[in-house]
Amino acid sequence: MNQEVAIIGIGMTKFGELWNRSFRQLFVEAGSEALEDAGIKSEEIGALFGGNMSAGQFIGQEHLASLIMDHSNMTPQPATRVEAACASGGLALRTAYMSIKSGMHDVVIAAGAEKMTDVLPSKTTGALATAADQEWEAGFGATFPGLYAMIARRHMHEFGTTEEQLASVSVKNHYNGSKNPKAQFQNEITIDDVLSSPMVADPLKLFDCSPVSDGAAALVLASAEKAKELCENPVWIAGSGQASDTLALHSRKSLTTLNATVEAGRQAYKQAGITSKDIGAAEVHDCFTIAELCAIEDLGFCEKGDGGKFTEQGETGLKGSIPVNTSGGLKTKGHPVGATGIAQAIEASLQLRGEAGDRQIDDLEYVLTHNVGGSGGTAAVHIFSR
Ligand code: COA
């Protein structure tokens, strides 16, 4: 059995500081929207795969999968929580995809959610840092802004990347996010705004960082037979790749290449039978501006070390040769960590369905998504087509 798999329904909440809604409400809102978009009832769903990084620390709740099924009136169907730090959503998508590929299910939900703003910032930063190596990084006080700052400094040292070039990622993503009604921030900013924003971890400033966010996102996936029966505009999953790397940065051969990204990308391109040149738009994991530069290099959109110049020249803008993070990316759309990989697939679907509004890219054939856990210990890459 080797089924083709399609996305036939999408749903997501607005991302942001959503203090008036609970984790379960967000999850059910996104899931209901996806079911409605697919035009099917919850009884037709064979299983649910939900990405979440750290509900135990953020809201004191574990055993999430059953909780969600209970509040979605979907018992007794099976549900599985998938965790890989900030790549939890991307891996939930891949696990759901494999469950259809294997022939086990015909229609499933792949979802993700995180509620990060109900605790104090110190607790949030500490919870996120559990995705780093506890003995060698977090235990010595390293936070994620700190770890990515080291990657940025090394990129500047090796390739001459400038703080202005890092800032140009954020300016572009804020521009794109200003066209996305579901984005956490919808304001345009300038290079000067980024450069004069408060320092978080040198050289990364406030506007080089993705924010702390609440939100949920959901996809309905179906086998080819079911997709053709239920949906007029399916989005096909043409390739899926996943890879791992060391958790600790100091164990890597290079600080500026994320090997997990390179390997997951290689797998996804191979399965889709294409190269990076065939990708028309991409959602990459820009948890910090430097992460977007590493991603566009590691995925082959430009040469290693050229990401800064490439971005500064507008090549990754909406009118560039390879538009990147048309949704606003993690920087502007928001980064409720467990939901991010699913939200990236939603932007890919909107783009391929021609429903991306003012940020629509014309004549797309392939859109790529790239979701990273921690500082690169996990990466998931998916390629979608019409
Ligand atoms: N970009 C733009 N504005 C931001 C922002 C961001 N990343 N984070 C916060 N803000 C804004 C807030 O909206 C708020 O604006 P207001 O005063 O107009 O309401 C202001 O900055 C202060 O917000 P606050 O929540 O107090 O910020 P903070 O100092 O507690 O947190 C960061 C800022 C950068 C430290 C935090 O967003 C962070 O830790 N980001 C990284 C998250 C992360 O590591 N994710 C995992 C990646 S692997």
mmCIF file of C-alpha atoms in Angstrom, residues 11-18 21 29 33 170-188 210-217 283 286 325-336 340 343-344 346-347 350 356 359:
data_model
loop_
_atom_site.group_PDB
_atom_site.id
_atom_site.type_symbol
_atom_site.label_atom_id
_atom_site.label_comp_id
_atom_site.label_asym_id
_atom_site.label_seq_id
_atom_site.Cartn_x
_atom_site.Cartn_y
_atom_site.Cartn_z
ATOM 1 C CA GLY A 11 -8.336 25.729 9.810
ATOM 2 C CA MET A 12 -6.461 27.962 12.207
ATOM 3 C CA THR A 13 -7.101 30.491 14.936
ATOM 4 C CA LYS A 14 -5.604 33.936 14.787
ATOM 5 C CA PHE A 15 -2.203 33.771 16.489
ATOM 6 C CA GLY A 16 -1.351 36.154 19.345
ATOM 7 C CA GLU A 17 -1.753 36.716 23.075
ATOM 8 C CA LEU A 18 -5.145 35.022 23.388
ATOM 9 C CA ARG A 21 -9.438 31.535 25.328
ATOM 10 C CA GLU A 29 -11.804 26.119 16.973
ATOM 11 C CA GLU A 33 -12.782 25.144 10.887
ATOM 12 C CA SER A 170 12.304 40.986 9.721
ATOM 13 C CA VAL A 171 11.263 43.971 7.571
ATOM 14 C CA LYS A 172 10.162 41.603 4.772
ATOM 15 C CA ASN A 173 8.282 39.306 7.142
ATOM 16 C CA HIS A 174 6.501 42.218 8.827
ATOM 17 C CA TYR A 175 5.458 43.480 5.376
ATOM 18 C CA ASN A 176 4.051 40.026 4.504
ATOM 19 C CA GLY A 177 2.388 39.679 7.911
ATOM 20 C CA SER A 178 0.665 43.033 7.421
ATOM 21 C CA LYS A 179 -1.295 41.254 4.663
ATOM 22 C CA ASN A 180 -2.239 38.260 6.833
ATOM 23 C CA PRO A 181 -5.368 38.761 8.996
ATOM 24 C CA LYS A 182 -4.361 35.802 11.215
ATOM 25 C CA ALA A 183 -0.898 37.174 12.027
ATOM 26 C CA GLN A 184 0.015 38.243 15.572
ATOM 27 C CA PHE A 185 1.614 41.481 14.305
ATOM 28 C CA GLN A 186 0.174 43.341 11.326
ATOM 29 C CA ASN A 187 2.455 46.363 11.256
ATOM 30 C CA GLU A 188 5.177 47.225 8.778
ATOM 31 C CA SER A 210 9.756 35.530 16.884
ATOM 32 C CA PRO A 211 7.289 36.353 19.664
ATOM 33 C CA VAL A 212 5.714 34.238 22.374
ATOM 34 C CA SER A 213 2.269 33.230 21.075
ATOM 35 C CA ASP A 214 -0.940 31.283 21.581
ATOM 36 C CA GLY A 215 -2.698 29.547 18.701
ATOM 37 C CA ALA A 216 -3.841 26.373 17.029
ATOM 38 C CA ALA A 217 -3.952 25.040 13.474
ATOM 39 C CA GLU A 283 7.603 28.875 4.526
ATOM 40 C CA ASP A 286 12.455 31.953 11.045
ATOM 41 C CA ASN A 325 7.474 33.358 4.478
ATOM 42 C CA THR A 326 4.592 34.922 2.583
ATOM 43 C CA SER A 327 2.475 34.420 5.738
ATOM 44 C CA GLY A 328 4.777 36.713 7.730
ATOM 45 C CA GLY A 329 6.671 33.700 9.054
ATOM 46 C CA LEU A 330 7.164 32.892 12.707
ATOM 47 C CA LYS A 331 8.479 36.420 13.227
ATOM 48 C CA THR A 332 5.223 38.142 12.385
ATOM 49 C CA LYS A 333 2.487 35.539 12.145
ATOM 50 C CA GLY A 334 3.570 34.303 15.590
ATOM 51 C CA HIS A 335 5.136 31.097 16.914
ATOM 52 C CA PRO A 336 2.871 29.027 19.179
ATOM 53 C CA THR A 340 3.848 26.274 13.734
ATOM 54 C CA ALA A 343 0.307 26.694 10.161
ATOM 55 C CA GLN A 344 3.120 26.588 7.590
ATOM 56 C CA ILE A 346 -1.905 26.045 5.832
ATOM 57 C CA GLU A 347 -0.063 28.937 4.164
ATOM 58 C CA LEU A 350 -3.771 28.858 0.725
ATOM 59 C CA ALA A 356 -3.784 33.951 -0.113
ATOM 60 C CA ARG A 359 0.058 38.109 -0.504
#
